[in-house]
PDB file of C-alpha atoms in Angstrom:
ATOM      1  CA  UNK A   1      93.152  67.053  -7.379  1.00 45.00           C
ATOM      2  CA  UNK A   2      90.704  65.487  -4.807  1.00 47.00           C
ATOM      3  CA  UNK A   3      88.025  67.298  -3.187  1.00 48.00           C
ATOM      4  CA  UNK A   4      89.435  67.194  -0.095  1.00 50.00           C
ATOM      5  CA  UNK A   5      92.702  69.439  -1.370  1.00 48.00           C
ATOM      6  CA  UNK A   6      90.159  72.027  -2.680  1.00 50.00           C
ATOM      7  CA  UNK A   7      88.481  72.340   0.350  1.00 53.00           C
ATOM      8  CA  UNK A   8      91.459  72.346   2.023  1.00 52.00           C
ATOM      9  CA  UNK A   9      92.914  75.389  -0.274  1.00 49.00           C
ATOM     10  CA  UNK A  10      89.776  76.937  -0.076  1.00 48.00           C
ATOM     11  CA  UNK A  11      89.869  77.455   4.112  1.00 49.00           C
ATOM     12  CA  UNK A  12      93.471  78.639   3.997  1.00 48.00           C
ATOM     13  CA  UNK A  13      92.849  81.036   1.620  1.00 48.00           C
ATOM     14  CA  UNK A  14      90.206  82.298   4.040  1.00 48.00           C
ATOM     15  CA  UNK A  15      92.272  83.083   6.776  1.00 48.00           C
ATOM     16  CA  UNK A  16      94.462  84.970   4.657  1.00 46.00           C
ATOM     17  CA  UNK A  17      94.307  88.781   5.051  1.00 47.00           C
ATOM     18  CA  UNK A  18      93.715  90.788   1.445  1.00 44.00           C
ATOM     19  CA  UNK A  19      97.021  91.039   0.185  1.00 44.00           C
ATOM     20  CA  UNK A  20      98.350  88.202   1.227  1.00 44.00           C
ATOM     21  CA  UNK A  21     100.038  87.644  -1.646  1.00 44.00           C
ATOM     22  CA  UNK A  22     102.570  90.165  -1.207  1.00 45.00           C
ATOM     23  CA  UNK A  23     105.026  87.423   1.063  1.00 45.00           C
ATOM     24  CA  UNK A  24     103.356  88.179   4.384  1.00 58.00           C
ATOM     25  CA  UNK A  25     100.470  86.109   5.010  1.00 66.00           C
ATOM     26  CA  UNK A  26      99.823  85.784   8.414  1.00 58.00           C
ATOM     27  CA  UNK A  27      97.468  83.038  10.203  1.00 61.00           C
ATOM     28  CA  UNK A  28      94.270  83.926  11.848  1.00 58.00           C
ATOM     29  CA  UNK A  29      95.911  84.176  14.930  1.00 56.00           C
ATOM     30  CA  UNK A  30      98.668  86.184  14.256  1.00 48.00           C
ATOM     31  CA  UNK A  31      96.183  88.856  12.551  1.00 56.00           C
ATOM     32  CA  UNK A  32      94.769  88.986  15.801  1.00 55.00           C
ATOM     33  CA  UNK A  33      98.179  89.637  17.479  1.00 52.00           C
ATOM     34  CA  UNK A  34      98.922  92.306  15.206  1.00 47.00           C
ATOM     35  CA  UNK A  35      95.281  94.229  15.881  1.00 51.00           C
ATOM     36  CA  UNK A  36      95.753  93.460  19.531  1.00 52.00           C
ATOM     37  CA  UNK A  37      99.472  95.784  19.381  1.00 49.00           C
ATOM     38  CA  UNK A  38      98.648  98.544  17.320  1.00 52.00           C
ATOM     39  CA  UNK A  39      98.048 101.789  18.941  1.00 52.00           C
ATOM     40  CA  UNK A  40      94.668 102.770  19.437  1.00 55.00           C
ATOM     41  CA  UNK A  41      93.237 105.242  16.776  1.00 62.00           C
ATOM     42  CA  UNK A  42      93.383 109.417  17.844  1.00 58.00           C
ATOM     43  CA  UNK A  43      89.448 109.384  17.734  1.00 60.00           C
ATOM     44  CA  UNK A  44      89.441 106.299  20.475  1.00 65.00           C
ATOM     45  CA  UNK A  45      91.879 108.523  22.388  1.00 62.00           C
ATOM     46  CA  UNK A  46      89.836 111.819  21.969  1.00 61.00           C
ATOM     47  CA  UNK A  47      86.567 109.409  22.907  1.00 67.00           C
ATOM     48  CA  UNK A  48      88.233 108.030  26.268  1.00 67.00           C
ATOM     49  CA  UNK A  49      89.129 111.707  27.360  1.00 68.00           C
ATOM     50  CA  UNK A  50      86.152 113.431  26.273  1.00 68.00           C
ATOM     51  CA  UNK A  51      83.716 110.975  28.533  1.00 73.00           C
ATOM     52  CA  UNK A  52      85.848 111.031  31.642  1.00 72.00           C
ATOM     53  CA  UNK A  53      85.602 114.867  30.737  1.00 67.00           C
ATOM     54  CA  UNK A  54      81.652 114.283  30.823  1.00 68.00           C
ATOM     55  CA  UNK A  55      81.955 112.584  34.014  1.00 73.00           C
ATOM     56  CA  UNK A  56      83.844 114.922  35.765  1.00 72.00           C
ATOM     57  CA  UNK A  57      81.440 117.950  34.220  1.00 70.00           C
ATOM     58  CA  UNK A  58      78.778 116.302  36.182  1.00 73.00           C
ATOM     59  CA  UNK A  59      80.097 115.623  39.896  1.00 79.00           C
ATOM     60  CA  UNK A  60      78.630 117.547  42.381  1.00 83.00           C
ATOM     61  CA  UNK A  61      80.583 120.648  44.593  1.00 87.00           C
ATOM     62  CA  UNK A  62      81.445 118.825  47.113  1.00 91.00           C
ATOM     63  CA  UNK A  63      82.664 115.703  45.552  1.00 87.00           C
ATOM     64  CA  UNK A  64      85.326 118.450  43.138  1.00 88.00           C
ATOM     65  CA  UNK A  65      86.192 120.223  45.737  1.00 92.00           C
ATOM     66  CA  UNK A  66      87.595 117.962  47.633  1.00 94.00           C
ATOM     67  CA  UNK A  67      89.067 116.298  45.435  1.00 92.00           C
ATOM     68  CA  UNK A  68      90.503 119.251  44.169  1.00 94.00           C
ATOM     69  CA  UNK A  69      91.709 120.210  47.779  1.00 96.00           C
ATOM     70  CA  UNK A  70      93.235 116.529  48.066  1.00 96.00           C
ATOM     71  CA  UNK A  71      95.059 117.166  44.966  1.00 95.00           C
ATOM     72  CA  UNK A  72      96.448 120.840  45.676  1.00 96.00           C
ATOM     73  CA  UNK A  73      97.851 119.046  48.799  1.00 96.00           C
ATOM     74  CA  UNK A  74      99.521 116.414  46.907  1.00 96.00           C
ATOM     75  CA  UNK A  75     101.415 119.100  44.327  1.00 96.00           C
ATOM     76  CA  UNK A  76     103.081 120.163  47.553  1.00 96.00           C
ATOM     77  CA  UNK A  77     104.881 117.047  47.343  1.00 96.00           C
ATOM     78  CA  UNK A  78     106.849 117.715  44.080  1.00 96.00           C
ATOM     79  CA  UNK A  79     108.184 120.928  45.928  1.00 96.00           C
ATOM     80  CA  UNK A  80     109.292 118.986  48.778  1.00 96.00           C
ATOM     81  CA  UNK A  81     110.744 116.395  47.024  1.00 96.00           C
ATOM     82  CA  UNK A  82     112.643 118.707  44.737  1.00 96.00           C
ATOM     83  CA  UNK A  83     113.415 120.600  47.909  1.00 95.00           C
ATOM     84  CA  UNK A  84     114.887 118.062  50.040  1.00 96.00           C
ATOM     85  CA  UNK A  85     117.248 116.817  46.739  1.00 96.00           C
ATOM     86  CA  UNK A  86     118.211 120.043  46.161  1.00 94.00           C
ATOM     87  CA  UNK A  87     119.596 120.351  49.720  1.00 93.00           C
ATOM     88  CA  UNK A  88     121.040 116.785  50.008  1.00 93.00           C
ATOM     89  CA  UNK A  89     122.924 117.007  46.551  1.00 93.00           C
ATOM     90  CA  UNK A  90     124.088 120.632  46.445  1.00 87.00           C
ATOM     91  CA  UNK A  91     127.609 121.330  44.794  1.00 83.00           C
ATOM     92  CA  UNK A  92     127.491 117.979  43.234  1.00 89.00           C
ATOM     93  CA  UNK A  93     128.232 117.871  39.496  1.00 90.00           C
ATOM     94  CA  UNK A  94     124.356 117.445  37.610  1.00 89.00           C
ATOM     95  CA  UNK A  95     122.661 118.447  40.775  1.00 92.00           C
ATOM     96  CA  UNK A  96     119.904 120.480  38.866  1.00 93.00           C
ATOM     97  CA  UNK A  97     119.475 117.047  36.766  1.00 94.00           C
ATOM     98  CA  UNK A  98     119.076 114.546  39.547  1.00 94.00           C
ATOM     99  CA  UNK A  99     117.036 117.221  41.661  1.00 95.00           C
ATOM    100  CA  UNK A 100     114.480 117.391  38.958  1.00 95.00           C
ATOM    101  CA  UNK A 101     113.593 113.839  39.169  1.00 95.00           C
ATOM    102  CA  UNK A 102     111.443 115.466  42.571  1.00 95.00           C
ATOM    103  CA  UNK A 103     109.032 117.349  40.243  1.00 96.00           C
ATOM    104  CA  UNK A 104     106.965 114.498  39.150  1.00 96.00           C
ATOM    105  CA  UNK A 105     106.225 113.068  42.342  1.00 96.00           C
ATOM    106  CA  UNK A 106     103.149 114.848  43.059  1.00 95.00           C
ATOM    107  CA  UNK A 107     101.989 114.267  39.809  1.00 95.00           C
ATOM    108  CA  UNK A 108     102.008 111.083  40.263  1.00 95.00           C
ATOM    109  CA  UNK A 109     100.333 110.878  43.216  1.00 95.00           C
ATOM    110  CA  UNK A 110      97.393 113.207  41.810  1.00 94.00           C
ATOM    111  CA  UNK A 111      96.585 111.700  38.387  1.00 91.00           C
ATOM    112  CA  UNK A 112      97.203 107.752  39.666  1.00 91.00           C
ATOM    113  CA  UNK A 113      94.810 108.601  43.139  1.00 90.00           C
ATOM    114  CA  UNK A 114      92.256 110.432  40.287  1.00 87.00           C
ATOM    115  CA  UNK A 115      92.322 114.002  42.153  1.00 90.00           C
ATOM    116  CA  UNK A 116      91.274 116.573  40.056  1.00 88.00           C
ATOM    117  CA  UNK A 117      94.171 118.937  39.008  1.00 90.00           C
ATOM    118  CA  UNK A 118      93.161 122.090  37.495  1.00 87.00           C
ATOM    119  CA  UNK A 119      95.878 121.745  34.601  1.00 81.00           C
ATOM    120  CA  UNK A 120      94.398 118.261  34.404  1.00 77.00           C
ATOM    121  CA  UNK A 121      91.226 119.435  33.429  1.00 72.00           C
ATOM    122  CA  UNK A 122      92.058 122.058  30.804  1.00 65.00           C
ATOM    123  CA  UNK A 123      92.420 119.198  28.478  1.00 68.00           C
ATOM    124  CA  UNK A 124      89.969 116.925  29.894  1.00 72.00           C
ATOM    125  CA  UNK A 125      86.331 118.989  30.245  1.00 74.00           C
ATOM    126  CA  UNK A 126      87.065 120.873  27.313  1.00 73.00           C
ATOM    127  CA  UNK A 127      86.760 118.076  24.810  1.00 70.00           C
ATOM    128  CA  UNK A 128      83.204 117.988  25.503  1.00 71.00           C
ATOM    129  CA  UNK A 129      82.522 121.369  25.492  1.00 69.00           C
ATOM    130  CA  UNK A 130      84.321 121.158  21.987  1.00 66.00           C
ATOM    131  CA  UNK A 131      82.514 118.333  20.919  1.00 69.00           C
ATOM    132  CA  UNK A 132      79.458 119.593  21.909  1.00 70.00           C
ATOM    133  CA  UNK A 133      79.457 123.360  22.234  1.00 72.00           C
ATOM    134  CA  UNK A 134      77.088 125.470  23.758  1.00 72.00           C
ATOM    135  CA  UNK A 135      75.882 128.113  26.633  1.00 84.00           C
ATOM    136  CA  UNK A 136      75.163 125.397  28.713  1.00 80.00           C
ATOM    137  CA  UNK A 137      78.209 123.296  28.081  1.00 74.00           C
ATOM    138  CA  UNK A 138      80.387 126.571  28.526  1.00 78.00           C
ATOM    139  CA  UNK A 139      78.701 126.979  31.791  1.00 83.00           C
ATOM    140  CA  UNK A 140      79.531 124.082  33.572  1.00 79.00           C
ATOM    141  CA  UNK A 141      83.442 123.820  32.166  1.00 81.00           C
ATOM    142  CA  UNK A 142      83.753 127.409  34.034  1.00 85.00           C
ATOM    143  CA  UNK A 143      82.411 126.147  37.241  1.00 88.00           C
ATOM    144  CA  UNK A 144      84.358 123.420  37.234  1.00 85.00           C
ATOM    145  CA  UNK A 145      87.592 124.952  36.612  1.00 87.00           C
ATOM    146  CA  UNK A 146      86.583 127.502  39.086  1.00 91.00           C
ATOM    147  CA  UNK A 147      86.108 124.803  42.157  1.00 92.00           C
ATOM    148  CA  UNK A 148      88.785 122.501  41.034  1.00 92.00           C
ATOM    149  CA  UNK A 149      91.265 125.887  40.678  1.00 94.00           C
ATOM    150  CA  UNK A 150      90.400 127.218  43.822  1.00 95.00           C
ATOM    151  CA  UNK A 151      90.706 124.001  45.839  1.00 95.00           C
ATOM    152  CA  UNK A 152      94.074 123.246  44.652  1.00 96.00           C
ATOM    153  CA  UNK A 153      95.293 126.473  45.861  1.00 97.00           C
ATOM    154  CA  UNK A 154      94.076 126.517  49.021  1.00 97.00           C
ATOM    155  CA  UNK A 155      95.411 123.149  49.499  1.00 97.00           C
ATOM    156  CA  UNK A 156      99.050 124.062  48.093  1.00 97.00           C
ATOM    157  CA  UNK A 157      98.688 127.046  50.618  1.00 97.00           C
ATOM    158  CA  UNK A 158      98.255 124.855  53.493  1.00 97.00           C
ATOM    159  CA  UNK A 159     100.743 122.378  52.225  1.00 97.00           C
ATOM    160  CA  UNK A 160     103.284 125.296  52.334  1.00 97.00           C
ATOM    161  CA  UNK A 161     102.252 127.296  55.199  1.00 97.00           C
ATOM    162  CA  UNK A 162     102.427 123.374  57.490  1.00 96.00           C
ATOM    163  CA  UNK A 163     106.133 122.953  55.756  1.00 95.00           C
ATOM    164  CA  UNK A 164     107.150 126.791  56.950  1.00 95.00           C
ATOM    165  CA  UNK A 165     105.590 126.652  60.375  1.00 94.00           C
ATOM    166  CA  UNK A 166     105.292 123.012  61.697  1.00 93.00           C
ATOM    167  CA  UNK A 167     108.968 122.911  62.269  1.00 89.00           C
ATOM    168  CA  UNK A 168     109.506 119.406  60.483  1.00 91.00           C
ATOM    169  CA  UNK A 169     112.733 120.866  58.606  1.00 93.00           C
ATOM    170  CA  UNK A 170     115.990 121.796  59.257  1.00 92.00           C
ATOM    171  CA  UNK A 171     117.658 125.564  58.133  1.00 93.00           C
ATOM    172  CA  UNK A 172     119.175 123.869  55.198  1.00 94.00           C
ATOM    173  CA  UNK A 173     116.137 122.149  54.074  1.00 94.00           C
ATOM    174  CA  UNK A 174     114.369 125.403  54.463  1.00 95.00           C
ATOM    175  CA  UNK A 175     116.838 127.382  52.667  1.00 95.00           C
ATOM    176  CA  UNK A 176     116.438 124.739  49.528  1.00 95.00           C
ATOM    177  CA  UNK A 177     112.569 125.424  49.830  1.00 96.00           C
ATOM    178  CA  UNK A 178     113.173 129.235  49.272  1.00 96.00           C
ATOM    179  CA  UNK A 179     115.904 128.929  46.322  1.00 96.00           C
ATOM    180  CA  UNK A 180     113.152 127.056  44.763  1.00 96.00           C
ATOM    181  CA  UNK A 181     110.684 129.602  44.776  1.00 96.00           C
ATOM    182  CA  UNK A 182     113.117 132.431  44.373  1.00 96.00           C
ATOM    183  CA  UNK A 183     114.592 130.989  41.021  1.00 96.00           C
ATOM    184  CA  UNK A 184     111.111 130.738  39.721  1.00 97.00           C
ATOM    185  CA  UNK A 185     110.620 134.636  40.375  1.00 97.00           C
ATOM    186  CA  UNK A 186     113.269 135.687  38.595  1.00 96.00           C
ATOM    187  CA  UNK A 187     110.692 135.266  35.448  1.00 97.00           C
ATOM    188  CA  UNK A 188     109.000 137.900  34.287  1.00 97.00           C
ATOM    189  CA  UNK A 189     105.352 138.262  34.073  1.00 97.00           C
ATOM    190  CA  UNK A 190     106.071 137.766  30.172  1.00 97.00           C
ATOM    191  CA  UNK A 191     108.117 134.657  30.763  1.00 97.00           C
ATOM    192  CA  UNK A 192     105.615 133.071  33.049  1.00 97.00           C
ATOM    193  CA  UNK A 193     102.873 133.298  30.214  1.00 97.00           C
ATOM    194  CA  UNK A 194     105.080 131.988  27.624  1.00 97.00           C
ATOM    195  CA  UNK A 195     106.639 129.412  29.845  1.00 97.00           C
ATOM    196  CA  UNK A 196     103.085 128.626  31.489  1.00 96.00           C
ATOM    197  CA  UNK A 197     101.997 128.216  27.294  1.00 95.00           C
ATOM    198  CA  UNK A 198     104.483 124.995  27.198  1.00 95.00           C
ATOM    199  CA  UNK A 199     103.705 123.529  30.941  1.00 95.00           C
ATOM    200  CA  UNK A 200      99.930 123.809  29.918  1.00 91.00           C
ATOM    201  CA  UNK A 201     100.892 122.325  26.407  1.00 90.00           C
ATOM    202  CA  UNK A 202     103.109 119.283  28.061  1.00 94.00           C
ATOM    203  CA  UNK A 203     100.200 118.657  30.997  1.00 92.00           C
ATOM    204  CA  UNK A 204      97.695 118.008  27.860  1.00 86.00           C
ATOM    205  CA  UNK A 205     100.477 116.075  25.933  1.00 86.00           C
ATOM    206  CA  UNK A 206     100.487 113.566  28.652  1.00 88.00           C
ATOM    207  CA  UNK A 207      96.815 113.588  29.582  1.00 83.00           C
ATOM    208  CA  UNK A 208      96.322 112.572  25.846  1.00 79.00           C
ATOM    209  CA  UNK A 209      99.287 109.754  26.004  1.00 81.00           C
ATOM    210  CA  UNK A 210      97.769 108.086  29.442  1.00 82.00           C
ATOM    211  CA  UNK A 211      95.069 105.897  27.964  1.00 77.00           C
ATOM    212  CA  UNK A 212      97.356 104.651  25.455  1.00 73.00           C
ATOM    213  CA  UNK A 213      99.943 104.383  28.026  1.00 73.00           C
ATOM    214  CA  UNK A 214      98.363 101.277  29.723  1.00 74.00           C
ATOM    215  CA  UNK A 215     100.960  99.646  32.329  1.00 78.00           C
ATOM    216  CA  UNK A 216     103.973 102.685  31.363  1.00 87.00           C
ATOM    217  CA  UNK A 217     101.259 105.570  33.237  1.00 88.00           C
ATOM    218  CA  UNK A 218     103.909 106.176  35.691  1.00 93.00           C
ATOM    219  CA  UNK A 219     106.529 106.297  32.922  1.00 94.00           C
ATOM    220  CA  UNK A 220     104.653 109.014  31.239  1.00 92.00           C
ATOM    221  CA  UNK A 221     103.635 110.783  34.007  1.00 94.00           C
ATOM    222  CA  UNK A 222     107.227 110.997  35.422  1.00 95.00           C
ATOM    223  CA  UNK A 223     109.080 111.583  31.264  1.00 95.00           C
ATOM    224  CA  UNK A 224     106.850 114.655  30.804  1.00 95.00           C
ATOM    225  CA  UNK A 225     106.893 116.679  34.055  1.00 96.00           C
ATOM    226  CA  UNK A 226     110.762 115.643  34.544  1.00 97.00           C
ATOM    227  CA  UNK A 227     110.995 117.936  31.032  1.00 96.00           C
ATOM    228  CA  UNK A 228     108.517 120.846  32.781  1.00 96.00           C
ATOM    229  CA  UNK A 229     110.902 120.899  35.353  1.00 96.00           C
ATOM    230  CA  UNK A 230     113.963 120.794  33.069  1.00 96.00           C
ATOM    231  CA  UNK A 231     113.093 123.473  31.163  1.00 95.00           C
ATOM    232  CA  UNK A 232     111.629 125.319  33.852  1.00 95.00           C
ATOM    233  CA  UNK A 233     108.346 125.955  32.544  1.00 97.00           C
ATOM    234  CA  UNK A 234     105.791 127.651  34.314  1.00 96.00           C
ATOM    235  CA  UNK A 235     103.019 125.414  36.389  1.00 96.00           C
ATOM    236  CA  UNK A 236     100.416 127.399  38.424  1.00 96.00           C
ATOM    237  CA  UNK A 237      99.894 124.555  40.692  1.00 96.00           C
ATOM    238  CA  UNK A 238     103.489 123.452  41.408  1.00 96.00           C
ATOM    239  CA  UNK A 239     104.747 127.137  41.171  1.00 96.00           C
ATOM    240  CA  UNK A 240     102.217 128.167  43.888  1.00 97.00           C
ATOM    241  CA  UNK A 241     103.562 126.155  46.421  1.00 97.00           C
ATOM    242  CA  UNK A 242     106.505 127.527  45.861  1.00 97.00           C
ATOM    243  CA  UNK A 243     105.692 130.955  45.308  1.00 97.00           C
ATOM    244  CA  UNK A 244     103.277 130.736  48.730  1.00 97.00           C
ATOM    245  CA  UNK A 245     106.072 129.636  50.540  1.00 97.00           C
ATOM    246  CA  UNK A 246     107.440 132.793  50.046  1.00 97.00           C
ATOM    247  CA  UNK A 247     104.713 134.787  50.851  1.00 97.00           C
ATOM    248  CA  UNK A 248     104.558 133.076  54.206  1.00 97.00           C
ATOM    249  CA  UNK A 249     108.117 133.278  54.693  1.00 96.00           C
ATOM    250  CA  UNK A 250     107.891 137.171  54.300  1.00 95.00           C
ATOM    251  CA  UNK A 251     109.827 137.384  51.297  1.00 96.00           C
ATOM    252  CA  UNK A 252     107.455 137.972  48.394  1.00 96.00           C
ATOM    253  CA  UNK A 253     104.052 140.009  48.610  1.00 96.00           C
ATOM    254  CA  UNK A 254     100.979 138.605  48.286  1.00 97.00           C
ATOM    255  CA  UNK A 255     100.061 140.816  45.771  1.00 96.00           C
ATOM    256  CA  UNK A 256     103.366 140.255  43.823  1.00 96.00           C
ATOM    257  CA  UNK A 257     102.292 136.487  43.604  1.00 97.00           C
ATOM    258  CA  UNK A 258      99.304 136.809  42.349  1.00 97.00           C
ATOM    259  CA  UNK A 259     100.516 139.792  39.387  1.00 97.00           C
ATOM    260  CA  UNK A 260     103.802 138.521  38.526  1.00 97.00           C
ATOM    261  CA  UNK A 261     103.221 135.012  39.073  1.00 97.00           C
ATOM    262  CA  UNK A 262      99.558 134.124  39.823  1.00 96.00           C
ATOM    263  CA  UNK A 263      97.303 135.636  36.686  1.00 97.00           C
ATOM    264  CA  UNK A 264     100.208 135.081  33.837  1.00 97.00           C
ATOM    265  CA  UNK A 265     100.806 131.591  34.352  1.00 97.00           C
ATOM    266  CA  UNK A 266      97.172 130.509  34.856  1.00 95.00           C
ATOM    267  CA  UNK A 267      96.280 132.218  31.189  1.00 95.00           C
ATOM    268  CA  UNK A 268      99.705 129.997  29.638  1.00 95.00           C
ATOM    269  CA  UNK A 269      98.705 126.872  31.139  1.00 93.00           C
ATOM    270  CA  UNK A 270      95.154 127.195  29.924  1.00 90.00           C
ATOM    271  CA  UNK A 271      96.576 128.503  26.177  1.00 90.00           C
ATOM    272  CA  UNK A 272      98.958 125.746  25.993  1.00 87.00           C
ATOM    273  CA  UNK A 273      96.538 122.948  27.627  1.00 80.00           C
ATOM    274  CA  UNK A 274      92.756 124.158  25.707  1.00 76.00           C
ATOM    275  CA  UNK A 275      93.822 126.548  22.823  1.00 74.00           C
ATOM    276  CA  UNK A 276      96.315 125.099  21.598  1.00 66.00           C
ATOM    277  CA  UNK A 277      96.564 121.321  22.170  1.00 60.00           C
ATOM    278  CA  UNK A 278      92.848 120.564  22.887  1.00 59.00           C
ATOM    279  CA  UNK A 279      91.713 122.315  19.628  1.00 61.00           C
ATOM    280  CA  UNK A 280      94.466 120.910  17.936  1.00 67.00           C
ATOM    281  CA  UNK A 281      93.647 117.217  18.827  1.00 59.00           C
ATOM    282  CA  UNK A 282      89.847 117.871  18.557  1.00 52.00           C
ATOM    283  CA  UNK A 283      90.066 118.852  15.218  1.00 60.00           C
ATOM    284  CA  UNK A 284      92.414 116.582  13.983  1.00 60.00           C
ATOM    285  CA  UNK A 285      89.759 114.138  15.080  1.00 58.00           C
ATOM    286  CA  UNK A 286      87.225 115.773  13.555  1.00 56.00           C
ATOM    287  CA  UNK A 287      88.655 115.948  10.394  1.00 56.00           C
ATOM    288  CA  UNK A 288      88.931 112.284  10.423  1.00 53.00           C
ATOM    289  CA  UNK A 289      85.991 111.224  10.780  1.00 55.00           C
ATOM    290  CA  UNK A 290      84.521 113.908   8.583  1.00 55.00           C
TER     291      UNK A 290
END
């Protein structure tokens, strides 16, 4: 055998991967095809969320509140859209199904336009606070979901006190805006929670798929809160537009929103999205790299 041969034989056997014995030996190239399509590990995932989580943890009052405000405005939009199919395709067979598809328009809007949504966040700034716990962590995760909670509702109450009072609907529009908000009262306070436990769960679910999602973000977005809305799960941003409306309208009191609806939904989403899920994922991570 000539020198050449061996040297030949020697720099294929080089680009072969260990085990390339086994029948599939790929080139150099095609190794780098397959490391280019696999998934991204959970700790990359974890790592992407927890620094936008530090980033966010960090912005000033004014630049979270209004982006919080911007974003409470834009939920209104998954009411309306809901609303407006619900009046255009009642007493058609799979109404409730094709209506649905209005639910994830807002989110959309929010998480693509990066407005800070408060059941957003319950994943996102408490990875850090996880990673890296302490008085002063803890601190600045309440303030934030403080400013970012109470801008999104008062922009979902302006959002539903402009489409009550600016007179850009017809009766039957209107009507489909309170069957909405009616249906979701027929929960109890104990249903909200529970309910509010898998919205919360499902917001964190997708918050963890996004960065792995790449050019399908809308896909994600639109396959998770389509099943919040099928199973009617309980979302204290969505459901406040929808339980404000009625409040405005006169038919539900203020203090009924906030006891039945209000206080038992906010503690599910933040169970489902940061005790449950967050921990969940953090220490799975942990554990890995441990």
């Amino acid at each position: 055998m000539s020198e050449q041969q061996d040297e030949d034989r020697a720099k294929e056997s080089s680009r072969r991967p260990a085990g390339a014995g086994n029948g599939f030996s790929l080139s150099g190239d095609e190794q780098g095809e397959v490391e280019e399509k696999r998934p991204p590990r959970a700790a990359v995932l974890h790592e992407v969320i927890r620094r936008e989580g530090e980033q966010e943890l960090s912005r000033g009052f004014a630049a979270l509140s209004l982006s919080a405000l911007a974003a409470g405005l834009s939920m209104g939009f998954s009411m309306l859209a809901r609303g407006l199919l619900h009046r255009h395709l009642a007493g058609m067979p799979g109404a409730f199904l094709l209506e649905s598809l209005g639910y994830p328009f807002g989110f959309v809007v929010v998480i693509l336009a990066r407005q800070q949504l408060f059941t957003e966040i319950t994943m996102t700034a408490v990875l850090p606070v996880m990673t890296d716990p302490g008085l002063r962590a803890f601190s600045q995760l309440l303030r934030m979901w403080a400013i970012v909670f109470a801008g999104n509702l008062v922009g979902v109450a302006l959002f539903a006190w402009g489409v009550l009072h600016l007179d850009q609907f017809d009766e039957a529009s209107q009507n489909a805006f309170l069957a909405i908000g009616r249906e979701l009262m027929h929960n109890t306070p104990w249903q909200m929670f529970t309910k509010g436990i898998l919205a919360g769960w499902l917001i964190a679910i997708m918050v963890w798929l996004l960065p792995a999602a790449e050019g399908s973000k809308i896909l994600a977005i639109t396959l998770v809160t389509y099943l919040i809305a099928l199973g009617g799960f309980t979302h204290i941003i969505v459901g406040s537009v929808e339980t404000l409306y009625l409040v405005f309208a006169g038919e539900l009191a203020f203090g009924d929103y906030v006891t039945a609806f209000a206080l038992p939904t906010l503690a599910g989403n933040i169970v489902g999205g940061s005790l449950i899920f967050a921990l969940i994922s953090h220490a799975q991570v942990r554990s890995d790299t441990e």
